[in-house]
């Protein structure tokens, strides 16, 4: 099984490294060759372009930035579907649009190419430690074939059904987070203004019905005014907008998601896109005066 | 130390029972005498009215329904402050208004009576198992004196500072929950409409950045259409409205809290007040058609 890997960003690099270690051979491509150097030193084979990589691999994994990048990489003239061999399996691990995942699946099918959508959660920490949660949509038999790959990258690997359902599940994850963020941040805004000791507040609330990963991990960062990104605001806005688009397609009204997206979008407009999602507190602080 | 206990509801009854076991002697009062029977059988002494109980005790705990009940019990003509002895300690464990807690503290001080506000989280399960989280405001030396009482009822006992700060902390807890509920419920609404298998979705999302007590405990109930109250909608609306009032006093704008309160308030208007908070999903389902 010759594996290819496209997209060597914060997530992709450590994932590619795990695959190289496990499968010994790995074909890689990145628009910025500099990002590939570490992997090349370890024995990965750099391909000059996507078409070249496409021809040399049986399974190709992509994890790029935006749905428009996914569109280019898969559906562009020099993209995967035009250039890979019949029978190739293409796995997109970007968080992207469920509708686009279905479109890619259908266009690939015509050329007898298989696709899976398999976005992840767990962030760069999960990518490095190979403890991602991987949410997979596509054909069940293709999922089974790719399980050894997924199990190299993550600890929670779940098959969700038809093409796009991996993406749908990731968006479900992001909708939960949107609510958890607004609850946690408004609670801290209230606590601060009520002159409470925030450390003690966390002691009181972090084990019961208010418990969440966000309270455990991001509330302490807010207290320390540490806005370094575990997860970028700009990426979270992208994900929430994907969820909003799909909700619109499904004729759903999700006022909580809409509210949280609007607050983060205003932070993005104000130049906070490269901060972590915990910087939502700045929305309240900047409007406080 | 002669302890009195007023309010033998779902929370109060098991709490009183723990205190009776630990301290052997307990004076109790409840508007409905029937609620006291079990405790009387175990040896608790029933008092005919609040004034009677007030005269016989050194420490009196209250856990009643609404802030208006707290007002009656503490500030009414036949209430605690008018009738208890100098030096008595009054502990209100109702979830109530921080401003009212401060008012009671000040009025008690004039008569040389001590007060603490000490609301709890953990629900009836926490009350029964004596695993509540107890958030205490008032004078530090009085808190120290009452620690044996609190440690009989809960496992997380935290002192938060001046009178009202226990109540403030409880409202912080409820603001977090408001966000967690809307995130979890909108995510499930989306997942259902995207035709995902909800059990598998929970497998994928429940361990990472979307993890929360609500996802662990209330999402499975929603999947089973189990709307039995762990925590009543009518009580949650009361708590959120308390938080909104205090936020207004602090000149804070908390749009997430306002949104979630408005959705729950509409459920309450539609007769769903006695369902559990997970029935928020009905807001979306009833508007779906």
Coordinates of C-alpha atoms in Angstrom, one line a residue:
Chain A
X1 CA 0.0 0.0 0.0
X2 CA 1.6 3.2 -1.2
X3 CA 0.4 6.1 0.9
X4 CA 0.4 9.8 -0.2
X5 CA -0.1 12.8 2.1
X6 CA -1.0 16.3 1.0
X7 CA -1.0 19.3 3.5
X8 CA 1.8 19.6 6.0
X9 CA 0.5 22.2 8.4
X10 CA 0.2 22.1 12.2
X11 CA -2.1 19.0 12.0
X12 CA -0.7 17.3 8.9
X13 CA 3.0 17.2 9.8
X14 CA 2.8 15.1 12.9
X15 CA 0.1 12.9 11.3
X16 CA 2.4 12.3 8.3
X17 CA 5.2 11.5 10.6
X18 CA 3.1 8.8 12.4
X19 CA 2.2 7.2 9.0
X20 CA 5.8 7.2 7.8
X21 CA 6.9 5.5 11.0
X22 CA 4.2 2.8 10.7
X23 CA 4.2 2.2 7.0
X24 CA 7.9 3.0 6.2
X25 CA 7.1 4.5 2.8
X26 CA 5.3 7.9 2.4
X27 CA 4.8 10.2 -0.6
X28 CA 4.3 13.8 0.4
X29 CA 3.3 17.1 -1.1
X30 CA 3.1 20.6 0.3
X31 CA 2.8 24.0 -1.5
X32 CA 5.6 25.2 0.8
X33 CA 8.5 22.7 0.3
X34 CA 10.1 24.0 3.6
X35 CA 7.3 22.3 5.5
X36 CA 8.3 18.9 4.1
X37 CA 12.0 19.1 5.1
X38 CA 11.8 17.3 8.4
X39 CA 9.8 14.5 6.8
X40 CA 12.2 14.2 3.8
X41 CA 15.1 13.8 6.3
X42 CA 13.1 10.9 7.8
X43 CA 12.8 9.2 4.4
X44 CA 9.5 10.6 3.0
X45 CA 9.5 11.0 -0.8
X46 CA 8.6 14.6 -1.9
X47 CA 6.5 14.9 -5.1
X48 CA 6.8 17.9 -7.3
X49 CA 3.0 18.4 -7.7
X50 CA -0.3 16.8 -6.9
X51 CA -0.6 15.0 -10.2
X52 CA 2.8 13.4 -9.7
X53 CA 1.8 12.2 -6.2
X54 CA -1.6 11.0 -7.5
X55 CA 0.0 8.7 -10.0
X56 CA 2.3 7.0 -7.5
X57 CA -0.1 6.2 -4.6
X58 CA -2.9 3.8 -3.7
X59 CA -4.2 5.8 -0.8
X60 CA -4.0 9.5 -0.6
X61 CA -4.7 11.6 2.5
X62 CA -5.4 15.3 2.4
X63 CA -5.6 17.8 5.2
X64 CA -5.6 21.4 3.8
X65 CA -7.1 24.7 5.0
X66 CA -10.4 25.7 3.5
X67 CA -13.1 24.0 1.5
X68 CA -11.9 26.0 -1.5
X69 CA -8.5 24.3 -1.1
X70 CA -10.2 20.9 -0.9
X71 CA -12.1 21.8 -4.1
X72 CA -8.8 22.7 -5.9
X73 CA -6.9 19.7 -4.6
X74 CA -9.7 17.2 -5.6
X75 CA -11.5 18.8 -8.5
X76 CA -9.0 21.1 -10.1
X77 CA -7.5 20.3 -13.5
X78 CA -4.3 19.3 -11.9
X79 CA -6.0 17.8 -9.0
X80 CA -6.4 14.3 -7.6
X81 CA -9.5 13.0 -9.3
X82 CA -8.2 13.9 -12.8
X83 CA -4.8 12.3 -12.1
X84 CA -5.0 9.3 -9.8
X85 CA -5.4 5.7 -10.9
X86 CA -8.6 3.8 -11.0
X87 CA -9.2 2.1 -7.6
X88 CA -7.3 4.8 -5.6
X89 CA -8.7 5.7 -2.2
X90 CA -8.8 9.4 -1.4
X91 CA -9.3 10.4 2.3
X92 CA -10.0 14.1 3.1
X93 CA -9.3 14.9 6.7
X94 CA -9.8 18.6 6.4
X95 CA -12.8 20.0 8.3
X96 CA -14.9 20.9 5.2
X97 CA -18.4 21.0 3.8
X98 CA -20.5 17.8 3.9
X99 CA -22.1 18.8 0.6
X100 CA -18.6 19.1 -1.0
X101 CA -17.7 15.7 0.4
X102 CA -20.7 14.2 -1.3
X103 CA -19.9 16.1 -4.6
X104 CA -16.4 14.8 -4.5
X105 CA -17.6 11.2 -3.8
X106 CA -19.9 11.3 -6.8
X107 CA -17.4 12.8 -9.2
X108 CA -14.8 10.3 -8.0
X109 CA -17.2 7.4 -8.4
X110 CA -17.5 8.1 -12.2
X111 CA -13.8 7.5 -12.5
X112 CA -13.9 4.4 -10.2
X113 CA -12.1 6.2 -7.5
X114 CA -13.1 5.8 -3.8
X115 CA -13.3 8.7 -1.3
X116 CA -13.8 9.0 2.4
X117 CA -14.4 12.2 4.4
X118 CA -12.6 11.8 7.8
X119 CA -12.2 15.1 9.7
X120 CA -10.6 15.0 13.1
X121 CA -10.8 16.6 16.5
X122 CA -8.1 16.8 19.1
X123 CA -6.0 19.7 17.8
X124 CA -2.3 19.7 17.3
X125 CA -1.9 18.0 20.7
X126 CA -4.0 15.1 19.5
X127 CA -2.2 15.0 16.1
X128 CA 1.2 14.8 17.8
X129 CA 0.2 12.1 20.3
X130 CA -1.8 10.1 17.7
X131 CA -4.9 10.5 19.9
X132 CA -7.3 12.1 17.5
X133 CA -11.0 11.4 17.2
X134 CA -11.6 10.6 13.6
X135 CA -15.2 10.8 12.1
X136 CA -15.5 8.9 8.9
X137 CA -18.1 9.1 6.1
X138 CA -18.2 7.1 2.8
X139 CA -18.5 3.4 1.8
X140 CA -18.2 1.0 4.7
X141 CA -15.9 -1.5 2.9
X142 CA -13.5 1.3 2.0
X143 CA -13.6 2.5 5.7
X144 CA -12.6 -1.0 6.8
X145 CA -9.7 -1.1 4.4
X146 CA -8.4 2.2 5.7
X147 CA -8.8 1.3 9.4
X148 CA -5.1 0.6 9.9
X149 CA -4.4 4.1 8.7
X150 CA -6.9 5.7 11.0
X151 CA -5.8 3.7 14.0
X152 CA -2.3 5.0 13.4
X153 CA -3.5 8.5 13.9
X154 CA -6.3 8.4 16.4
X155 CA -7.8 6.5 19.4
X156 CA -11.5 7.2 18.6
X157 CA -12.3 6.0 15.1
X158 CA -16.0 6.0 14.3
X159 CA -17.7 5.2 11.0
X160 CA -20.8 7.4 10.5
X161 CA -22.3 6.3 7.2
X162 CA -22.8 7.9 3.8
X163 CA -20.4 10.4 2.3
X164 CA -20.4 13.7 4.1
X165 CA -21.5 12.2 7.5
X166 CA -17.9 12.4 8.8
X167 CA -18.0 16.2 8.0
X168 CA -21.5 16.5 9.5
X169 CA -20.3 14.9 12.8
X170 CA -17.4 17.3 13.0
X171 CA -19.8 20.2 12.6
X172 CA -21.9 18.7 15.3
X173 CA -18.8 18.7 17.5
X174 CA -18.2 22.4 16.7
X175 CA -21.8 23.4 17.5
X176 CA -21.4 21.9 20.9
X177 CA -18.2 23.8 21.4
X178 CA -19.9 27.1 20.3
X179 CA -22.4 26.7 23.2
X180 CA -19.7 25.6 25.7
X181 CA -17.6 28.7 24.8
X182 CA -20.4 31.3 25.2
X183 CA -21.5 29.7 28.5
X184 CA -18.0 29.6 29.9
X185 CA -17.0 33.0 28.8
X186 CA -20.1 34.8 29.9
X187 CA -19.9 33.1 33.2
X188 CA -16.3 34.4 33.7
X189 CA -17.4 37.9 32.6
X190 CA -20.1 37.8 35.3
X191 CA -17.8 36.3 37.9
X192 CA -15.1 39.0 37.3
X193 CA -17.7 41.8 37.5
X194 CA -19.2 40.3 40.7
X195 CA -15.6 40.5 42.1
X196 CA -15.3 36.8 42.6
X197 CA -12.0 35.0 42.9
X198 CA -11.9 33.2 39.6
X199 CA -9.7 30.3 40.8
X200 CA -12.1 29.6 43.6
X201 CA -15.1 29.8 41.2
X202 CA -13.5 27.1 39.0
X203 CA -13.0 24.9 42.1
X204 CA -16.7 25.2 42.8
X205 CA -18.1 24.6 39.3
X206 CA -15.7 22.4 37.4
X207 CA -16.8 19.0 38.7
X208 CA -20.6 19.1 38.5
X209 CA -23.3 19.9 35.9
X210 CA -21.3 22.8 34.5
X211 CA -18.2 20.7 33.9
X212 CA -16.7 20.8 30.4
X213 CA -13.5 20.4 28.6
X214 CA -13.6 24.1 27.9
X215 CA -14.0 25.0 31.6
X216 CA -11.1 22.7 32.4
X217 CA -8.7 23.8 29.7
X218 CA -9.6 27.3 28.4
X219 CA -11.0 29.0 31.6
X220 CA -7.6 28.8 33.3
X221 CA -6.0 30.3 30.2
X222 CA -8.5 33.2 30.3
X223 CA -7.7 33.8 34.0
X224 CA -4.0 34.0 33.1
X225 CA -4.8 36.2 30.1
X226 CA -3.1 33.6 27.9
X227 CA -4.7 33.9 24.4
X228 CA -2.3 31.6 22.6
X229 CA -4.1 29.4 20.1
X230 CA -5.0 25.9 21.0
X231 CA -7.6 26.4 18.3
X232 CA -7.5 29.5 16.1
X233 CA -10.5 31.9 16.1
X234 CA -10.2 32.1 12.3
X235 CA -10.6 28.4 12.0
X236 CA -13.5 28.3 14.4
X237 CA -15.3 31.0 12.4
X238 CA -14.8 28.9 9.3
X239 CA -16.2 25.8 11.0
X240 CA -19.2 27.6 12.4
X241 CA -20.0 29.2 9.0
X242 CA -19.8 25.7 7.4
X243 CA -22.3 24.5 10.1
X244 CA -24.6 27.5 9.4
X245 CA -24.6 26.8 5.7
X246 CA -25.5 23.2 6.2
X247 CA -28.2 24.2 8.8
X248 CA -29.6 26.5 6.1
X249 CA -29.7 23.6 3.6
X250 CA -31.5 21.6 6.2
X251 CA -33.9 24.5 6.9
X252 CA -32.8 24.6 10.5
X253 CA -32.8 27.6 12.8
X254 CA -29.9 27.4 15.3
X255 CA -30.0 30.7 17.2
X256 CA -27.2 29.7 19.6
X257 CA -24.8 28.9 16.8
X258 CA -25.8 32.1 15.0
X259 CA -25.1 34.2 18.1
X260 CA -21.8 32.7 18.8
X261 CA -20.7 32.9 15.2
X262 CA -21.6 36.6 15.1
X263 CA -19.5 37.3 18.2
X264 CA -16.5 35.4 16.9
X265 CA -16.9 37.0 13.4
X266 CA -16.7 40.4 15.0
X267 CA -13.5 39.4 16.8
X268 CA -12.1 38.2 13.4
X269 CA -13.0 41.6 11.8
X270 CA -11.2 43.3 14.7
X271 CA -8.0 41.4 13.9
X272 CA -8.1 38.6 16.5
X273 CA -8.3 35.7 14.1
X274 CA -4.9 34.3 15.1
X275 CA -5.7 34.2 18.8
X276 CA -7.2 31.1 20.5
X277 CA -10.9 30.6 20.8
X278 CA -10.7 31.5 24.6
X279 CA -10.1 35.1 23.4
X280 CA -13.9 35.3 23.0
X281 CA -13.7 37.1 26.4
X282 CA -12.2 40.1 24.5
X283 CA -15.6 40.6 22.8
X284 CA -17.0 41.4 26.3
X285 CA -13.9 43.3 27.6
X286 CA -13.6 45.5 24.5
X287 CA -17.2 46.5 24.8
X288 CA -17.1 46.9 28.5
X289 CA -15.9 50.5 28.9
Chain B
X1 CA -24.6 23.1 68.8
X2 CA -28.3 22.9 68.2
X3 CA -29.1 22.8 64.5
X4 CA -32.4 23.8 62.9
X5 CA -33.4 22.9 59.3
X6 CA -36.2 24.6 57.3
X7 CA -37.4 23.3 54.0
X8 CA -37.8 19.6 53.5
X9 CA -38.1 19.4 49.7
X10 CA -36.3 17.1 47.3
X11 CA -33.0 18.7 48.3
X12 CA -33.7 19.5 51.9
X13 CA -34.9 16.1 53.1
X14 CA -31.8 14.1 52.4
X15 CA -29.6 17.0 53.6
X16 CA -31.5 17.1 56.9
X17 CA -31.1 13.3 57.2
X18 CA -27.3 13.5 56.9
X19 CA -27.2 16.2 59.5
X20 CA -29.4 14.3 61.9
X21 CA -27.2 11.2 61.6
X22 CA -24.0 13.2 62.1
X23 CA -25.1 15.6 64.9
X24 CA -27.8 13.3 66.6
X25 CA -30.1 16.3 67.4
X26 CA -32.1 18.2 64.7
X27 CA -34.9 20.7 64.9
X28 CA -37.0 20.8 61.7
X29 CA -39.8 22.8 60.2
X30 CA -41.7 22.5 56.9
X31 CA -44.9 24.1 55.8
X32 CA -46.2 20.7 54.9
X33 CA -45.8 18.5 58.0
X34 CA -46.1 15.3 55.9
X35 CA -42.7 16.0 54.5
X36 CA -41.2 15.8 58.0
X37 CA -42.6 12.4 59.0
X38 CA -39.6 10.3 57.9
X39 CA -37.3 12.6 59.8
X40 CA -39.5 12.6 62.9
X41 CA -39.4 8.8 62.9
X42 CA -35.6 9.0 62.9
X43 CA -35.7 11.3 65.9
X44 CA -35.8 14.9 64.5
X45 CA -37.9 17.4 66.6
X46 CA -40.6 19.1 64.7
X47 CA -41.3 22.7 65.5
X48 CA -44.7 24.2 65.0
X49 CA -43.5 27.4 63.4
X50 CA -40.4 29.2 62.3
X51 CA -40.3 31.5 65.4
X52 CA -40.4 28.4 67.7
X53 CA -37.5 26.8 65.8
X54 CA -35.6 30.1 65.8
X55 CA -35.6 30.3 69.6
X56 CA -34.3 26.8 70.1
X57 CA -31.3 26.7 67.7
X58 CA -27.8 28.0 67.4
X59 CA -27.4 27.3 63.7
X60 CA -30.3 27.3 61.3
X61 CA -30.2 26.1 57.7
X62 CA -32.8 27.0 55.1
X63 CA -33.4 25.6 51.7
X64 CA -36.7 26.8 50.3
X65 CA -38.1 27.5 46.9
X66 CA -37.9 31.1 45.6
X67 CA -36.2 34.3 46.7
X68 CA -39.6 35.5 47.9
X69 CA -39.7 32.4 50.2
X70 CA -36.3 33.3 51.5
X71 CA -37.5 36.9 52.1
X72 CA -40.5 35.6 54.1
X73 CA -38.5 33.1 56.1
X74 CA -35.8 35.6 57.0
X75 CA -37.4 39.0 57.0
X76 CA -41.0 38.3 57.7
X77 CA -42.6 39.3 61.0
X78 CA -42.6 35.7 62.1
X79 CA -39.4 35.0 60.4
X80 CA -35.9 34.1 61.6
X81 CA -34.2 37.5 62.1
X82 CA -37.1 38.8 64.3
X83 CA -37.1 35.6 66.4
X84 CA -33.7 34.0 66.8
X85 CA -31.3 34.7 69.6
X86 CA -28.3 37.0 69.4
X87 CA -25.3 35.1 68.1
X88 CA -27.3 32.6 66.0
X89 CA -25.9 31.6 62.6
X90 CA -28.3 31.5 59.7
X91 CA -27.3 29.6 56.6
X92 CA -29.4 30.0 53.4
X93 CA -28.7 27.1 51.0
X94 CA -31.5 28.1 48.6
X95 CA -30.3 29.3 45.1
X96 CA -31.4 32.9 45.5
X97 CA -30.5 36.5 44.8
X98 CA -27.0 37.8 45.8
X99 CA -28.5 41.2 46.5
X100 CA -31.0 39.6 48.9
X101 CA -28.2 37.7 50.6
X102 CA -26.4 41.0 51.2
X103 CA -29.6 42.6 52.5
X104 CA -30.3 39.7 54.9
X105 CA -26.7 39.9 56.1
X106 CA -27.0 43.6 56.9
X107 CA -30.3 43.3 58.6
X108 CA -29.1 40.4 60.7
X109 CA -25.9 42.2 61.7
X110 CA -28.0 44.9 63.4
X111 CA -29.4 42.2 65.7
X112 CA -26.0 40.6 66.1
X113 CA -27.0 37.6 64.1
X114 CA -24.6 36.0 61.6
X115 CA -25.6 34.8 58.1
X116 CA -24.0 32.8 55.3
X117 CA -25.3 32.3 51.8
X118 CA -24.4 28.7 50.8
X119 CA -26.2 27.5 47.7
X120 CA -25.4 24.1 46.3
X121 CA -25.0 22.2 43.1
X122 CA -25.2 18.5 42.5
X123 CA -29.0 18.1 42.5
X124 CA -31.0 15.5 44.4
X125 CA -28.4 12.9 43.6
X126 CA -25.7 15.0 45.2
X127 CA -27.9 15.8 48.2
X128 CA -28.6 12.0 48.8
X129 CA -25.0 11.0 48.5
X130 CA -23.7 14.0 50.4
X131 CA -21.6 14.9 47.4
X132 CA -22.8 18.5 46.9
X133 CA -20.6 21.4 45.8
X134 CA -21.3 24.1 48.3
X135 CA -20.5 27.8 47.5
X136 CA -20.3 30.0 50.5
X137 CA -20.4 33.8 51.1
X138 CA -20.3 35.7 54.3
X139 CA -17.8 36.2 57.1
X140 CA -14.8 33.9 57.0
X141 CA -14.8 33.1 60.8
X142 CA -18.5 32.1 60.6
X143 CA -17.7 29.9 57.6
X144 CA -14.9 28.2 59.5
X145 CA -17.3 27.5 62.4
X146 CA -19.8 25.9 60.0
X147 CA -17.4 23.8 58.1
X148 CA -18.3 20.5 59.9
X149 CA -21.9 21.1 58.7
X150 CA -20.9 21.8 55.1
X151 CA -18.6 18.8 55.1
X152 CA -21.5 16.6 56.2
X153 CA -23.4 17.6 53.1
X154 CA -20.8 18.1 50.4
X155 CA -17.4 17.1 49.0
X156 CA -16.5 20.5 47.4
X157 CA -16.8 23.2 50.0
X158 CA -15.4 26.6 48.9
X159 CA -15.5 30.0 50.6
X160 CA -16.0 32.8 48.1
X161 CA -15.8 35.9 50.3
X162 CA -18.3 38.6 51.1
X163 CA -22.1 38.0 51.6
X164 CA -23.7 37.2 48.3
X165 CA -20.6 35.7 46.8
X166 CA -21.9 32.2 47.3
X167 CA -25.0 33.1 45.4
X168 CA -23.0 34.8 42.7
X169 CA -20.9 31.7 42.2
X170 CA -24.0 29.5 41.9
X171 CA -25.3 31.9 39.2
X172 CA -21.9 31.6 37.4
X173 CA -22.4 27.9 37.5
X174 CA -25.9 28.3 35.9
X175 CA -24.6 30.6 33.2
X176 CA -22.1 28.0 32.1
X177 CA -24.9 25.4 32.0
X178 CA -27.1 27.7 29.9
X179 CA -24.4 27.7 27.2
X180 CA -23.6 24.0 27.5
X181 CA -27.4 23.2 27.1
X182 CA -27.8 25.3 23.9
X183 CA -24.7 23.9 22.4
X184 CA -25.6 20.3 23.1
X185 CA -29.2 20.6 22.1
X186 CA -28.6 22.5 18.8
X187 CA -25.9 19.9 18.0
X188 CA -28.3 17.1 18.4
X189 CA -31.0 18.9 16.4
X190 CA -28.5 19.3 13.6
X191 CA -27.3 15.7 13.9
X192 CA -30.8 14.3 13.7
X193 CA -31.7 16.4 10.7
X194 CA -28.4 15.4 9.0
X195 CA -29.6 11.7 9.5
X196 CA -26.6 10.8 11.7
X197 CA -26.7 7.9 14.1
X198 CA -26.8 9.8 17.4
X199 CA -25.1 7.1 19.5
X200 CA -22.2 7.1 17.1
X201 CA -22.0 10.9 17.2
X202 CA -21.7 10.8 21.0
X203 CA -18.9 8.3 20.7
X204 CA -17.0 10.7 18.4
X205 CA -17.6 13.9 20.3
X206 CA -17.8 13.1 24.0
X207 CA -14.1 12.8 24.9
X208 CA -12.6 15.9 23.2
X209 CA -13.0 19.6 23.2
X210 CA -16.8 19.3 23.1
X211 CA -16.9 17.1 26.2
X212 CA -19.2 18.2 29.0
X213 CA -21.3 16.8 31.9
X214 CA -24.4 17.7 29.8
X215 CA -23.2 15.7 26.8
X216 CA -22.4 12.8 29.0
X217 CA -25.6 12.9 31.1
X218 CA -28.4 14.7 29.2
X219 CA -27.6 13.9 25.6
X220 CA -28.3 10.1 26.1
X221 CA -31.6 11.0 27.8
X222 CA -32.6 13.1 24.8
X223 CA -31.8 10.2 22.5
X224 CA -34.1 8.0 24.6
X225 CA -36.7 10.8 24.7
X226 CA -36.5 10.7 28.5
X227 CA -37.5 14.1 29.7
X228 CA -37.7 13.2 33.4
X229 CA -36.3 16.0 35.6
X230 CA -32.8 15.7 36.9
X231 CA -33.2 19.5 37.1
X232 CA -36.6 21.2 36.5
X233 CA -37.0 23.7 33.7
X234 CA -39.0 25.9 36.0
X235 CA -36.1 26.1 38.5
X236 CA -33.6 26.7 35.7
X237 CA -35.6 29.6 34.4
X238 CA -35.7 31.0 37.9
X239 CA -32.0 30.7 38.2
X240 CA -31.3 32.3 34.8
X241 CA -33.6 35.2 35.6
X242 CA -31.7 35.7 38.9
X243 CA -28.5 35.8 36.9
X244 CA -30.1 38.3 34.4
X245 CA -31.2 40.6 37.2
X246 CA -27.7 40.6 38.7
X247 CA -26.1 41.1 35.3
X248 CA -28.4 44.1 34.8
X249 CA -27.3 45.5 38.2
X250 CA -23.7 45.0 37.1
X251 CA -24.5 46.7 33.7
X252 CA -23.4 43.5 31.8
X253 CA -24.8 42.4 28.5
X254 CA -24.8 38.6 28.3
X255 CA -26.5 37.7 25.0
X256 CA -26.0 34.0 25.3
X257 CA -27.7 33.8 28.7
X258 CA -30.5 36.0 27.4
X259 CA -31.1 33.8 24.4
X260 CA -31.1 30.6 26.4
X261 CA -33.4 32.1 29.0
X262 CA -35.8 33.2 26.3
X263 CA -36.0 29.7 24.8
X264 CA -36.6 28.0 28.2
X265 CA -39.1 30.7 29.2
X266 CA -41.1 29.9 26.1
X267 CA -41.1 26.2 27.1
X268 CA -42.3 27.2 30.6
X269 CA -45.1 29.2 29.0
X270 CA -46.0 26.2 27.0
X271 CA -46.4 24.0 30.1
X272 CA -43.1 22.2 30.1
X273 CA -41.9 23.6 33.5
X274 CA -41.9 20.2 35.2
X275 CA -39.7 18.5 32.6
X276 CA -36.0 18.2 32.9
X277 CA -33.7 20.8 31.3
X278 CA -32.8 18.4 28.5
X279 CA -36.4 19.0 27.2
X280 CA -34.9 22.2 25.5
X281 CA -34.9 20.0 22.4
X282 CA -38.7 20.4 22.4
X283 CA -38.3 24.1 21.6
X284 CA -36.7 23.0 18.3
X285 CA -39.0 20.0 17.6
X286 CA -42.2 21.9 18.3
X287 CA -41.1 24.6 15.9
X288 CA -39.9 22.2 13.3
X289 CA -43.1 21.4 11.4

